[in-house]
Amino acid sequence: MNEPRKKTIRGIKIRNLNLVMLSVSCILYILLIYSTIQSMHKYNSMVNTTDRHIACEEISTLVADGSNYLTEQVRLYTVTMDTTHLDNYFTEANTTRRRDTALEKLRNYHTDGEAYSYLTSALENSNNLMMQEIYAMKLISTAQGYDMAALQEDIQNTFLTEADQALSPEEMIEKARDIVFGTDYQESKAKIMKDISYFVDNVVEYTQLVQKESSAVLKRSLVRQQILISILFIENLIVFFLIVRLIINPLQIYVKNIKEDKRLEFVGSYEFKYLALTYNNIFELNAANELSLRHQAEHDPLTGLINRGAFDQLKDHFGAIQSPLALLIIDVDKFKLINDGYGHEAGDHVLKKVAALLADSFRSTDYPARIGGDEFAVILTDLSANPKELVQTKIRNMNELLKNPNDDLPPVSLSVGGAYSEIGFTDDLYKKADAALYQVKEHGRCGCRFFDEGTDHI
């Protein structure tokens, strides 16, 4: 998205101007670029070595995690005799294969050498342990009388010694636990972890060596760059008066624009025009974010309607304008029963549904709001007469939709009290609408009434 906008920028580049005016600076630029490329190569070497270090640590973790997971599952199986752990064990061994995956990844970094031998040794020892673990699981499965045909092929292909076949179920279980919890097993596990530790130490040592060499080269390159930049600075003094027009003047204009909180003018060199373009993009983004934050502050997060605070501000606003308007106060009938009977999530969906109906049923010049838990209000503006009949028709239609839902939400209804004012939002307008709402509730709910100004009653 930004690339096309970059192409539209036109202007003189400072570096090109210096190259034209001062031919001697060409040599300095070439030297500077050469030094920069050399620094980049060493930097990339350091990054690649660090990435390899991180990857190898992740690989060692995969081997350790895979081996430890197999140990955990076989031990849980010997203790609980739950075949779920048996399934977990062979899923890791035959499907997930974290240890084998780690070895494949390692070939991308170390195809040979001492570090590779340590990790392969750890994997080999882990595989040797698997034979003991499978034998222990065979003992447990035999002791429990499990159907061997229903178990994994590795269990089926493992045969007990004659001595172990003669053991009682209790003795088989005890021997299986001794295999996976015994001293020999613990020593084998320790050997695996030791090989993994040697592998990590070897990788760390190699990484430190490469970083040390690269750091020395980088320091020398940086010193050369500092010298070249200093010389270029002296050279650039000659073209100072040309730069004033392309840099100093635009800077003064930009400072003025920033102080006045305006978009930057598209003036100066290519670099300054690019800066102006970028700044203006950020300026517009910040303005959009400010509008978004204001919207969040003024709107109810559940329904999207304006909230009580914004509603109160509208009251003050329309109180000062003194133009004809109407106020509706709306309650969702027996909303507590919905929350109690269907849950608060269903209640939230009902409120969102009511809010959507209010937004769709009234004009863009009207202001529906959520002013309480299940209480809504609507301010109707730009009126030429009392909208009583029109509003009552809208409420009847809304109640028909709410009482006969075509979704999974419970049926509900609305009670609405309204009041009309020809002189804007007066102090007692809310009281009149609330009194009308009270009458609706007293007469069975699910309806709409307006306060009668002529008779001073509903």
mmCIF file of N, CA and C in Angstrom, residues 11-102:
data_model
loop_
_atom_site.group_PDB
_atom_site.id
_atom_site.type_symbol
_atom_site.label_atom_id
_atom_site.label_comp_id
_atom_site.label_asym_id
_atom_site.label_seq_id
_atom_site.Cartn_x
_atom_site.Cartn_y
_atom_site.Cartn_z
ATOM 1 N N GLY A 11 11.489 14.905 -6.259
ATOM 2 C CA GLY A 11 12.338 15.893 -5.605
ATOM 3 C C GLY A 11 13.801 15.524 -5.741
ATOM 4 N N ILE A 12 14.673 16.461 -5.423
ATOM 5 C CA ILE A 12 16.117 16.236 -5.494
ATOM 6 C C ILE A 12 16.583 15.527 -4.241
ATOM 7 N N LYS A 13 17.357 14.444 -4.419
ATOM 8 C CA LYS A 13 17.917 13.741 -3.280
ATOM 9 C C LYS A 13 19.229 14.402 -2.856
ATOM 10 N N ILE A 14 19.394 14.557 -1.563
ATOM 11 C CA ILE A 14 20.575 15.235 -1.030
ATOM 12 C C ILE A 14 21.853 14.519 -1.433
ATOM 13 N N ARG A 15 21.853 13.193 -1.330
ATOM 14 C CA ARG A 15 23.065 12.458 -1.663
ATOM 15 C C ARG A 15 23.443 12.646 -3.129
ATOM 16 N N ASN A 16 22.455 12.625 -4.014
ATOM 17 C CA ASN A 16 22.745 12.826 -5.438
ATOM 18 C C ASN A 16 23.309 14.217 -5.706
ATOM 19 N N LEU A 17 22.757 15.214 -5.006
ATOM 20 C CA LEU A 17 23.270 16.569 -5.174
ATOM 21 C C LEU A 17 24.731 16.653 -4.761
ATOM 22 N N ASN A 18 25.082 16.040 -3.656
ATOM 23 C CA ASN A 18 26.470 16.050 -3.194
ATOM 24 C C ASN A 18 27.396 15.341 -4.179
ATOM 25 N N LEU A 19 26.913 14.245 -4.759
ATOM 26 C CA LEU A 19 27.739 13.510 -5.719
ATOM 27 C C LEU A 19 28.023 14.354 -6.953
ATOM 28 N N VAL A 20 27.015 15.112 -7.409
ATOM 29 C CA VAL A 20 27.203 15.960 -8.589
ATOM 30 C C VAL A 20 28.140 17.121 -8.273
ATOM 31 N N MET A 21 27.936 17.793 -7.155
ATOM 32 C CA MET A 21 28.706 18.979 -6.814
ATOM 33 C C MET A 21 30.124 18.640 -6.387
ATOM 34 N N LEU A 22 30.309 17.519 -5.762
ATOM 35 C CA LEU A 22 31.633 17.178 -5.223
ATOM 36 C C LEU A 22 32.030 15.793 -5.715
ATOM 37 N N SER A 23 32.721 15.748 -6.800
ATOM 38 C CA SER A 23 33.091 14.460 -7.395
ATOM 39 C C SER A 23 34.016 13.655 -6.493
ATOM 40 N N VAL A 24 34.762 14.364 -5.670
ATOM 41 C CA VAL A 24 35.687 13.664 -4.797
ATOM 42 C C VAL A 24 34.961 12.790 -3.780
ATOM 43 N N SER A 25 33.733 13.163 -3.487
ATOM 44 C CA SER A 25 32.992 12.393 -2.478
ATOM 45 C C SER A 25 32.590 11.009 -2.979
ATOM 46 N N CYS A 26 32.697 10.781 -4.305
ATOM 47 C CA CYS A 26 32.363 9.453 -4.846
ATOM 48 C C CYS A 26 33.251 8.381 -4.222
ATOM 49 N N ILE A 27 34.548 8.701 -4.138
ATOM 50 C CA ILE A 27 35.480 7.724 -3.564
ATOM 51 C C ILE A 27 35.109 7.438 -2.117
ATOM 52 N N LEU A 28 34.761 8.495 -1.387
ATOM 53 C CA LEU A 28 34.404 8.311 0.021
ATOM 54 C C LEU A 28 33.145 7.478 0.166
ATOM 55 N N TYR A 29 32.196 7.697 -0.697
ATOM 56 C CA TYR A 29 30.962 6.911 -0.620
ATOM 57 C C TYR A 29 31.231 5.439 -0.903
ATOM 58 N N ILE A 30 32.079 5.175 -1.906
ATOM 59 C CA ILE A 30 32.400 3.780 -2.231
ATOM 60 C C ILE A 30 33.052 3.090 -1.036
ATOM 61 N N LEU A 31 33.993 3.797 -0.414
ATOM 62 C CA LEU A 31 34.653 3.226 0.760
ATOM 63 C C LEU A 31 33.655 2.999 1.896
ATOM 64 N N LEU A 32 32.762 3.966 2.049
ATOM 65 C CA LEU A 32 31.767 3.831 3.114
ATOM 66 C C LEU A 32 30.829 2.650 2.855
ATOM 67 N N ILE A 33 30.401 2.500 1.598
ATOM 68 C CA ILE A 33 29.523 1.387 1.254
ATOM 69 C C ILE A 33 30.234 0.055 1.462
ATOM 70 N N TYR A 34 31.531 0.010 1.032
ATOM 71 C CA TYR A 34 32.293 -1.218 1.223
ATOM 72 C C TYR A 34 32.375 -1.581 2.700
ATOM 73 N N SER A 35 32.650 -0.570 3.523
ATOM 74 C CA SER A 35 32.734 -0.829 4.967
ATOM 75 C C SER A 35 31.388 -1.261 5.537
ATOM 76 N N THR A 36 30.325 -0.640 5.024
ATOM 77 C CA THR A 36 28.988 -1.008 5.506
ATOM 78 C C THR A 36 28.632 -2.440 5.123
ATOM 79 N N ILE A 37 28.977 -2.828 3.872
ATOM 80 C CA ILE A 37 28.699 -4.200 3.433
ATOM 81 C C ILE A 37 29.467 -5.200 4.276
ATOM 82 N N GLN A 38 30.721 -4.857 4.561
ATOM 83 C CA GLN A 38 31.524 -5.735 5.405
ATOM 84 C C GLN A 38 30.893 -5.882 6.788
ATOM 85 N N SER A 39 30.397 -4.777 7.315
ATOM 86 C CA SER A 39 29.728 -4.831 8.626
ATOM 87 C C SER A 39 28.462 -5.666 8.554
ATOM 88 N N MET A 40 27.737 -5.509 7.458
ATOM 89 C CA MET A 40 26.504 -6.279 7.316
ATOM 90 C C MET A 40 26.791 -7.774 7.247
ATOM 91 N N HIS A 41 27.867 -8.153 6.536
ATOM 92 C CA HIS A 41 28.216 -9.573 6.453
ATOM 93 C C HIS A 41 28.520 -10.139 7.839
ATOM 94 N N LYS A 42 29.293 -9.396 8.601
ATOM 95 C CA LYS A 42 29.624 -9.874 9.942
ATOM 96 C C LYS A 42 28.399 -9.872 10.855
ATOM 97 N N TYR A 43 27.584 -8.844 10.668
ATOM 98 C CA TYR A 43 26.360 -8.800 11.464
ATOM 99 C C TYR A 43 25.468 -9.995 11.137
ATOM 100 N N ASN A 44 25.320 -10.274 9.836
ATOM 101 C CA ASN A 44 24.507 -11.429 9.439
ATOM 102 C C ASN A 44 25.097 -12.728 9.970
ATOM 103 N N SER A 45 26.442 -12.787 9.982
ATOM 104 C CA SER A 45 27.089 -13.977 10.533
ATOM 105 C C SER A 45 26.737 -14.153 12.013
ATOM 106 N N MET A 46 26.760 -13.039 12.755
ATOM 107 C CA MET A 46 26.398 -13.100 14.172
ATOM 108 C C MET A 46 24.939 -13.497 14.345
ATOM 109 N N VAL A 47 24.070 -12.939 13.502
ATOM 110 C CA VAL A 47 22.650 -13.267 13.596
ATOM 111 C C VAL A 47 22.415 -14.739 13.287
ATOM 112 N N ASN A 48 23.074 -15.228 12.211
ATOM 113 C CA ASN A 48 22.894 -16.630 11.841
ATOM 114 C C ASN A 48 23.402 -17.564 12.924
ATOM 115 N N THR A 49 24.546 -17.195 13.507
ATOM 116 C CA THR A 49 25.084 -18.032 14.587
ATOM 117 C C THR A 49 24.159 -18.030 15.792
ATOM 118 N N THR A 50 23.623 -16.848 16.112
ATOM 119 C CA THR A 50 22.686 -16.770 17.234
ATOM 120 C C THR A 50 21.420 -17.564 16.949
ATOM 121 N N ASP A 51 20.934 -17.439 15.697
ATOM 122 C CA ASP A 51 19.745 -18.222 15.324
ATOM 123 C C ASP A 51 20.010 -19.722 15.438
ATOM 124 N N ARG A 52 21.220 -20.121 15.015
ATOM 125 C CA ARG A 52 21.571 -21.541 15.129
ATOM 126 C C ARG A 52 21.634 -21.961 16.587
ATOM 127 N N HIS A 53 22.158 -21.070 17.410
ATOM 128 C CA HIS A 53 22.216 -21.367 18.844
ATOM 129 C C HIS A 53 20.815 -21.581 19.418
ATOM 130 N N ILE A 54 19.932 -20.654 19.072
ATOM 131 C CA ILE A 54 18.549 -20.755 19.570
ATOM 132 C C ILE A 54 17.888 -22.026 19.054
ATOM 133 N N ALA A 55 18.106 -22.292 17.739
ATOM 134 C CA ALA A 55 17.484 -23.485 17.153
ATOM 135 C C ALA A 55 18.004 -24.753 17.809
ATOM 136 N N CYS A 56 19.306 -24.800 18.071
ATOM 137 C CA CYS A 56 19.869 -25.999 18.703
ATOM 138 C C CYS A 56 19.358 -26.181 20.121
ATOM 139 N N GLU A 57 19.156 -25.066 20.820
ATOM 140 C CA GLU A 57 18.575 -25.191 22.159
ATOM 141 C C GLU A 57 17.143 -25.722 22.071
ATOM 142 N N GLU A 58 16.410 -25.258 21.066
ATOM 143 C CA GLU A 58 15.058 -25.777 20.878
ATOM 144 C C GLU A 58 15.087 -27.262 20.514
ATOM 145 N N ILE A 59 16.082 -27.638 19.700
ATOM 146 C CA ILE A 59 16.214 -29.046 19.329
ATOM 147 C C ILE A 59 16.509 -29.893 20.554
ATOM 148 N N SER A 60 17.427 -29.424 21.396
ATOM 149 C CA SER A 60 17.745 -30.187 22.610
ATOM 150 C C SER A 60 16.535 -30.280 23.514
ATOM 151 N N THR A 61 15.732 -29.221 23.544
ATOM 152 C CA THR A 61 14.513 -29.249 24.353
ATOM 153 C C THR A 61 13.523 -30.266 23.797
ATOM 154 N N LEU A 62 13.435 -30.353 22.455
ATOM 155 C CA LEU A 62 12.549 -31.345 21.847
ATOM 156 C C LEU A 62 12.947 -32.758 22.243
ATOM 157 N N VAL A 63 14.262 -33.042 22.194
ATOM 158 C CA VAL A 63 14.721 -34.377 22.576
ATOM 159 C C VAL A 63 14.417 -34.650 24.034
ATOM 160 N N ALA A 64 14.741 -33.668 24.887
ATOM 161 C CA ALA A 64 14.502 -33.850 26.315
ATOM 162 C C ALA A 64 13.015 -33.995 26.615
ATOM 163 N N ASP A 65 12.210 -33.131 25.997
ATOM 164 C CA ASP A 65 10.764 -33.196 26.235
ATOM 165 C C ASP A 65 10.177 -34.506 25.748
ATOM 166 N N GLY A 66 10.627 -34.940 24.548
ATOM 167 C CA GLY A 66 10.119 -36.207 24.026
ATOM 168 C C GLY A 66 10.482 -37.367 24.913
ATOM 169 N N SER A 67 11.744 -37.419 25.360
ATOM 170 C CA SER A 67 12.184 -38.505 26.239
ATOM 171 C C SER A 67 11.456 -38.461 27.577
ATOM 172 N N ASN A 68 11.340 -37.253 28.140
ATOM 173 C CA ASN A 68 10.657 -37.122 29.435
ATOM 174 C C ASN A 68 9.176 -37.457 29.327
ATOM 175 N N TYR A 69 8.581 -37.102 28.185
ATOM 176 C CA TYR A 69 7.165 -37.424 28.015
ATOM 177 C C TYR A 69 6.952 -38.928 27.966
ATOM 178 N N LEU A 70 7.833 -39.648 27.250
ATOM 179 C CA LEU A 70 7.732 -41.106 27.209
ATOM 180 C C LEU A 70 7.892 -41.693 28.607
ATOM 181 N N THR A 71 8.865 -41.169 29.364
ATOM 182 C CA THR A 71 9.067 -41.633 30.744
ATOM 183 C C THR A 71 7.830 -41.373 31.585
ATOM 184 N N GLU A 72 7.264 -40.194 31.449
ATOM 185 C CA GLU A 72 6.080 -39.843 32.240
ATOM 186 C C GLU A 72 4.915 -40.778 31.938
ATOM 187 N N GLN A 73 4.673 -41.051 30.641
ATOM 188 C CA GLN A 73 3.529 -41.886 30.275
ATOM 189 C C GLN A 73 3.720 -43.340 30.710
ATOM 190 N N VAL A 74 4.946 -43.889 30.557
ATOM 191 C CA VAL A 74 5.149 -45.282 30.972
ATOM 192 C C VAL A 74 5.038 -45.417 32.478
ATOM 193 N N ARG A 75 5.527 -44.422 33.204
ATOM 194 C CA ARG A 75 5.402 -44.480 34.665
ATOM 195 C C ARG A 75 3.943 -44.372 35.110
ATOM 196 N N LEU A 76 3.208 -43.463 34.461
ATOM 197 C CA LEU A 76 1.784 -43.353 34.791
ATOM 198 C C LEU A 76 1.048 -44.647 34.481
ATOM 199 N N TYR A 77 1.444 -45.309 33.405
ATOM 200 C CA TYR A 77 0.782 -46.574 33.051
ATOM 201 C C TYR A 77 1.083 -47.657 34.076
ATOM 202 N N THR A 78 2.344 -47.729 34.547
ATOM 203 C CA THR A 78 2.682 -48.756 35.540
ATOM 204 C C THR A 78 2.014 -48.484 36.881
ATOM 205 N N VAL A 79 1.668 -47.233 37.142
ATOM 206 C CA VAL A 79 1.032 -46.896 38.431
ATOM 207 C C VAL A 79 -0.489 -47.004 38.340
ATOM 208 N N THR A 80 -1.072 -46.435 37.254
ATOM 209 C CA THR A 80 -2.543 -46.388 37.165
ATOM 210 C C THR A 80 -3.128 -47.537 36.353
ATOM 211 N N MET A 81 -2.300 -48.168 35.488
ATOM 212 C CA MET A 81 -2.768 -49.232 34.578
ATOM 213 C C MET A 81 -3.852 -48.726 33.616
ATOM 214 N N ASP A 82 -3.884 -47.403 33.402
ATOM 215 C CA ASP A 82 -4.859 -46.806 32.487
ATOM 216 C C ASP A 82 -4.280 -46.834 31.071
ATOM 217 N N THR A 83 -4.980 -47.500 30.147
ATOM 218 C CA THR A 83 -4.454 -47.657 28.784
ATOM 219 C C THR A 83 -4.374 -46.324 28.030
ATOM 220 N N THR A 84 -4.981 -45.263 28.579
ATOM 221 C CA THR A 84 -4.839 -43.945 27.954
ATOM 222 C C THR A 84 -3.373 -43.543 27.879
ATOM 223 N N HIS A 85 -2.632 -43.815 28.942
ATOM 224 C CA HIS A 85 -1.202 -43.490 28.965
ATOM 225 C C HIS A 85 -0.435 -44.364 27.989
ATOM 226 N N LEU A 86 -0.910 -45.592 27.794
ATOM 227 C CA LEU A 86 -0.298 -46.465 26.791
ATOM 228 C C LEU A 86 -0.457 -45.866 25.392
ATOM 229 N N ASP A 87 -1.673 -45.388 25.106
ATOM 230 C CA ASP A 87 -1.921 -44.751 23.811
ATOM 231 C C ASP A 87 -1.080 -43.495 23.648
ATOM 232 N N ASN A 88 -0.998 -42.683 24.724
ATOM 233 C CA ASN A 88 -0.201 -41.456 24.665
ATOM 234 C C ASN A 88 1.265 -41.771 24.367
ATOM 235 N N TYR A 89 1.760 -42.840 24.990
ATOM 236 C CA TYR A 89 3.165 -43.222 24.814
ATOM 237 C C TYR A 89 3.461 -43.526 23.355
ATOM 238 N N PHE A 90 2.626 -44.373 22.740
ATOM 239 C CA PHE A 90 2.927 -44.781 21.370
ATOM 240 C C PHE A 90 2.565 -43.696 20.352
ATOM 241 N N THR A 91 1.666 -42.785 20.730
ATOM 242 C CA THR A 91 1.427 -41.630 19.857
ATOM 243 C C THR A 91 2.676 -40.774 19.757
ATOM 244 N N GLU A 92 3.337 -40.551 20.901
ATOM 245 C CA GLU A 92 4.586 -39.792 20.899
ATOM 246 C C GLU A 92 5.686 -40.559 20.175
ATOM 247 N N ALA A 93 5.786 -41.852 20.429
ATOM 248 C CA ALA A 93 6.876 -42.650 19.868
ATOM 249 C C ALA A 93 6.746 -42.837 18.364
ATOM 250 N N ASN A 94 5.521 -43.009 17.863
ATOM 251 C CA ASN A 94 5.335 -43.383 16.465
ATOM 252 C C ASN A 94 4.751 -42.281 15.587
ATOM 253 N N THR A 95 4.062 -41.300 16.196
ATOM 254 C CA THR A 95 3.386 -40.264 15.400
ATOM 255 C C THR A 95 4.016 -38.888 15.614
ATOM 256 N N THR A 96 3.990 -38.406 16.856
ATOM 257 C CA THR A 96 4.557 -37.081 17.143
ATOM 258 C C THR A 96 6.063 -37.064 16.907
ATOM 259 N N ARG A 97 6.770 -38.016 17.439
ATOM 260 C CA ARG A 97 8.187 -38.239 17.179
ATOM 261 C C ARG A 97 9.024 -36.974 17.352
ATOM 262 N N ARG A 98 8.880 -36.351 18.510
ATOM 263 C CA ARG A 98 9.629 -35.115 18.732
ATOM 264 C C ARG A 98 11.140 -35.333 18.683
ATOM 265 N N ARG A 99 11.597 -36.453 19.180
ATOM 266 C CA ARG A 99 13.050 -36.709 19.187
ATOM 267 C C ARG A 99 13.580 -36.874 17.772
ATOM 268 N N ASP A 100 12.871 -37.630 16.954
ATOM 269 C CA ASP A 100 13.311 -37.807 15.569
ATOM 270 C C ASP A 100 13.226 -36.503 14.781
ATOM 271 N N THR A 101 12.157 -35.750 15.048
ATOM 272 C CA THR A 101 12.020 -34.439 14.399
ATOM 273 C C THR A 101 13.180 -33.524 14.756
ATOM 274 N N ALA A 102 13.599 -33.573 16.016
ATOM 275 C CA ALA A 102 14.730 -32.757 16.454
ATOM 276 C C ALA A 102 15.998 -33.130 15.706
#
